[in-house]
Amino acid sequence: MMTLKTSKRGPHHLPEIALYRGPVAVGVVGDGSYADLFGYQWALAWDAGRGLVLLKNESGVWVE
């Protein structure tokens, strides 16, 4: 299980995570269409024990 690093922003503690849209896999662009380039959900998270972790959303489940 990941333990995300949090930062205090105002009265809240927010996780160090960046969400973005991207291709089906790193370096795979398909036919260059918008769906192939930006059709999948990705995240880059800062794990307290391991550092940066790249995650992909596959059918509602985030996997490394």
Short mmCIF file of N, CA and C in Angstrom, two decimals:
data_model
loop_
_atom_site.label_atom_id
_atom_site.label_comp_id
_atom_site.label_asym_id
_atom_site.label_seq_id
_atom_site.Cartn_x
_atom_site.Cartn_y
_atom_site.Cartn_z
N MET A 1 0.84 -1.17 0.00
CA MET A 1 0.00 0.00 0.00
C MET A 1 0.89 1.24 0.00
N MET A 2 0.49 2.24 -0.76
CA MET A 2 1.25 3.48 -0.83
C MET A 2 0.86 4.41 0.31
N THR A 3 1.86 5.13 0.82
CA THR A 3 1.62 6.18 1.80
C THR A 3 2.00 7.49 1.12
N LEU A 4 1.01 8.22 0.65
CA LEU A 4 1.29 9.45 -0.08
C LEU A 4 1.77 10.55 0.85
N LYS A 5 2.77 11.27 0.39
CA LYS A 5 3.25 12.44 1.12
C LYS A 5 2.20 13.54 0.97
N THR A 6 1.94 14.26 2.03
CA THR A 6 0.99 15.37 1.99
C THR A 6 1.70 16.68 2.32
N SER A 7 1.16 17.76 1.81
CA SER A 7 1.68 19.10 2.10
C SER A 7 0.54 19.95 2.63
N LYS A 8 0.86 20.81 3.59
CA LYS A 8 -0.15 21.70 4.16
C LYS A 8 -0.32 22.89 3.23
N ARG A 9 -1.55 23.11 2.80
CA ARG A 9 -1.89 24.25 1.96
C ARG A 9 -3.09 24.93 2.61
N GLY A 10 -2.82 26.04 3.25
CA GLY A 10 -3.88 26.69 4.02
C GLY A 10 -4.25 25.82 5.19
N PRO A 11 -5.55 25.62 5.44
CA PRO A 11 -5.95 24.78 6.56
C PRO A 11 -6.00 23.29 6.22
N HIS A 12 -5.63 22.93 4.99
CA HIS A 12 -5.79 21.55 4.52
C HIS A 12 -4.45 20.87 4.28
N HIS A 13 -4.44 19.54 4.36
CA HIS A 13 -3.30 18.73 3.96
C HIS A 13 -3.70 18.02 2.66
N LEU A 14 -2.96 18.26 1.59
CA LEU A 14 -3.30 17.69 0.29
C LEU A 14 -2.22 16.72 -0.17
N PRO A 15 -2.59 15.62 -0.85
CA PRO A 15 -1.60 14.64 -1.30
C PRO A 15 -0.75 15.19 -2.45
N GLU A 16 0.49 14.73 -2.51
CA GLU A 16 1.39 15.10 -3.60
C GLU A 16 1.14 14.12 -4.75
N ILE A 17 0.23 14.49 -5.63
CA ILE A 17 -0.14 13.63 -6.75
C ILE A 17 -0.52 14.51 -7.94
N ALA A 18 -0.09 14.11 -9.13
CA ALA A 18 -0.42 14.83 -10.36
C ALA A 18 -1.20 13.90 -11.27
N LEU A 19 -2.37 14.33 -11.71
CA LEU A 19 -3.22 13.54 -12.61
C LEU A 19 -3.13 14.11 -14.01
N TYR A 20 -3.11 13.25 -15.01
CA TYR A 20 -3.10 13.72 -16.39
C TYR A 20 -3.60 12.64 -17.33
N ARG A 21 -3.88 13.03 -18.57
CA ARG A 21 -4.36 12.12 -19.62
C ARG A 21 -3.18 11.77 -20.52
N GLY A 22 -3.14 10.53 -21.00
CA GLY A 22 -2.03 10.12 -21.84
C GLY A 22 -2.37 8.90 -22.67
N PRO A 23 -1.35 8.32 -23.32
CA PRO A 23 -1.56 7.16 -24.20
C PRO A 23 -1.77 5.88 -23.41
N VAL A 24 -2.02 4.79 -24.12
CA VAL A 24 -2.27 3.49 -23.49
C VAL A 24 -1.04 3.00 -22.72
N ALA A 25 0.16 3.33 -23.18
CA ALA A 25 1.40 2.94 -22.50
C ALA A 25 2.46 3.99 -22.78
N VAL A 26 3.48 4.03 -21.96
CA VAL A 26 4.56 4.99 -22.14
C VAL A 26 5.26 4.70 -23.48
N GLY A 27 5.32 5.73 -24.33
CA GLY A 27 5.98 5.60 -25.62
C GLY A 27 5.12 5.03 -26.74
N VAL A 28 3.87 4.68 -26.45
CA VAL A 28 2.97 4.14 -27.47
C VAL A 28 1.97 5.22 -27.85
N VAL A 29 1.99 5.68 -29.10
CA VAL A 29 1.10 6.77 -29.52
C VAL A 29 0.02 6.32 -30.49
N GLY A 30 -0.02 5.05 -30.84
CA GLY A 30 -1.04 4.55 -31.75
C GLY A 30 -0.99 5.23 -33.09
N ASP A 31 -2.16 5.63 -33.61
CA ASP A 31 -2.22 6.28 -34.93
C ASP A 31 -2.12 7.80 -34.82
N GLY A 32 -1.88 8.32 -33.61
CA GLY A 32 -1.73 9.76 -33.41
C GLY A 32 -3.04 10.49 -33.22
N SER A 33 -4.16 9.76 -33.15
CA SER A 33 -5.46 10.41 -32.94
C SER A 33 -5.54 10.93 -31.51
N TYR A 34 -6.47 11.84 -31.27
CA TYR A 34 -6.65 12.41 -29.94
C TYR A 34 -6.93 11.32 -28.91
N ALA A 35 -7.78 10.35 -29.28
CA ALA A 35 -8.14 9.26 -28.36
C ALA A 35 -6.91 8.42 -28.01
N ASP A 36 -6.04 8.15 -28.99
CA ASP A 36 -4.84 7.37 -28.71
C ASP A 36 -3.82 8.14 -27.88
N LEU A 37 -3.75 9.44 -28.06
CA LEU A 37 -2.78 10.25 -27.34
C LEU A 37 -3.22 10.63 -25.94
N PHE A 38 -4.54 10.83 -25.74
CA PHE A 38 -5.04 11.34 -24.45
C PHE A 38 -6.22 10.55 -23.90
N GLY A 39 -6.39 9.31 -24.29
CA GLY A 39 -7.56 8.53 -23.91
C GLY A 39 -7.46 7.75 -22.62
N TYR A 40 -6.34 7.87 -21.89
CA TYR A 40 -6.14 7.06 -20.69
C TYR A 40 -5.73 7.94 -19.52
N GLN A 41 -6.10 7.52 -18.31
CA GLN A 41 -5.79 8.29 -17.11
C GLN A 41 -4.49 7.80 -16.48
N TRP A 42 -3.60 8.75 -16.17
CA TRP A 42 -2.32 8.46 -15.53
C TRP A 42 -2.18 9.34 -14.29
N ALA A 43 -1.30 8.92 -13.38
CA ALA A 43 -1.00 9.71 -12.19
C ALA A 43 0.46 9.52 -11.82
N LEU A 44 1.06 10.57 -11.31
CA LEU A 44 2.41 10.51 -10.78
C LEU A 44 2.29 10.91 -9.31
N ALA A 45 2.65 9.99 -8.42
CA ALA A 45 2.46 10.22 -6.99
C ALA A 45 3.80 10.14 -6.27
N TRP A 46 3.89 10.87 -5.15
CA TRP A 46 5.08 10.82 -4.32
C TRP A 46 4.78 9.91 -3.13
N ASP A 47 5.40 8.72 -3.14
CA ASP A 47 5.23 7.76 -2.06
C ASP A 47 6.30 8.04 -1.01
N ALA A 48 5.93 8.06 0.26
CA ALA A 48 6.85 8.41 1.33
C ALA A 48 8.03 7.44 1.41
N GLY A 49 7.84 6.20 1.04
CA GLY A 49 8.92 5.21 1.15
C GLY A 49 9.72 4.98 -0.12
N ARG A 50 9.08 5.13 -1.29
CA ARG A 50 9.74 4.77 -2.55
C ARG A 50 10.04 5.94 -3.46
N GLY A 51 9.49 7.10 -3.19
CA GLY A 51 9.70 8.24 -4.08
C GLY A 51 8.60 8.30 -5.13
N LEU A 52 8.96 8.70 -6.35
CA LEU A 52 7.95 8.85 -7.42
C LEU A 52 7.44 7.50 -7.91
N VAL A 53 6.12 7.41 -8.08
CA VAL A 53 5.47 6.19 -8.56
C VAL A 53 4.54 6.58 -9.70
N LEU A 54 4.66 5.89 -10.85
CA LEU A 54 3.80 6.13 -12.00
C LEU A 54 2.65 5.13 -11.95
N LEU A 55 1.42 5.64 -12.03
CA LEU A 55 0.22 4.81 -11.94
C LEU A 55 -0.64 5.00 -13.18
N LYS A 56 -1.35 3.94 -13.56
CA LYS A 56 -2.30 4.00 -14.68
C LYS A 56 -3.65 3.47 -14.20
N ASN A 57 -4.73 4.13 -14.61
CA ASN A 57 -6.07 3.72 -14.24
C ASN A 57 -6.54 2.69 -15.26
N GLU A 58 -6.73 1.45 -14.80
CA GLU A 58 -7.23 0.37 -15.66
C GLU A 58 -8.56 -0.10 -15.11
N SER A 59 -9.64 0.25 -15.79
CA SER A 59 -10.99 -0.14 -15.40
C SER A 59 -11.33 0.26 -13.97
N GLY A 60 -10.93 1.47 -13.58
CA GLY A 60 -11.26 1.99 -12.26
C GLY A 60 -10.28 1.62 -11.17
N VAL A 61 -9.22 0.87 -11.49
CA VAL A 61 -8.22 0.47 -10.51
C VAL A 61 -6.88 1.08 -10.90
N TRP A 62 -6.19 1.73 -9.96
CA TRP A 62 -4.89 2.33 -10.24
C TRP A 62 -3.81 1.27 -10.05
N VAL A 63 -3.01 1.03 -11.09
CA VAL A 63 -1.93 0.05 -11.05
C VAL A 63 -0.61 0.71 -11.42
N GLU A 64 0.48 0.19 -10.88
CA GLU A 64 1.80 0.72 -11.19
C GLU A 64 2.25 0.24 -12.56
#
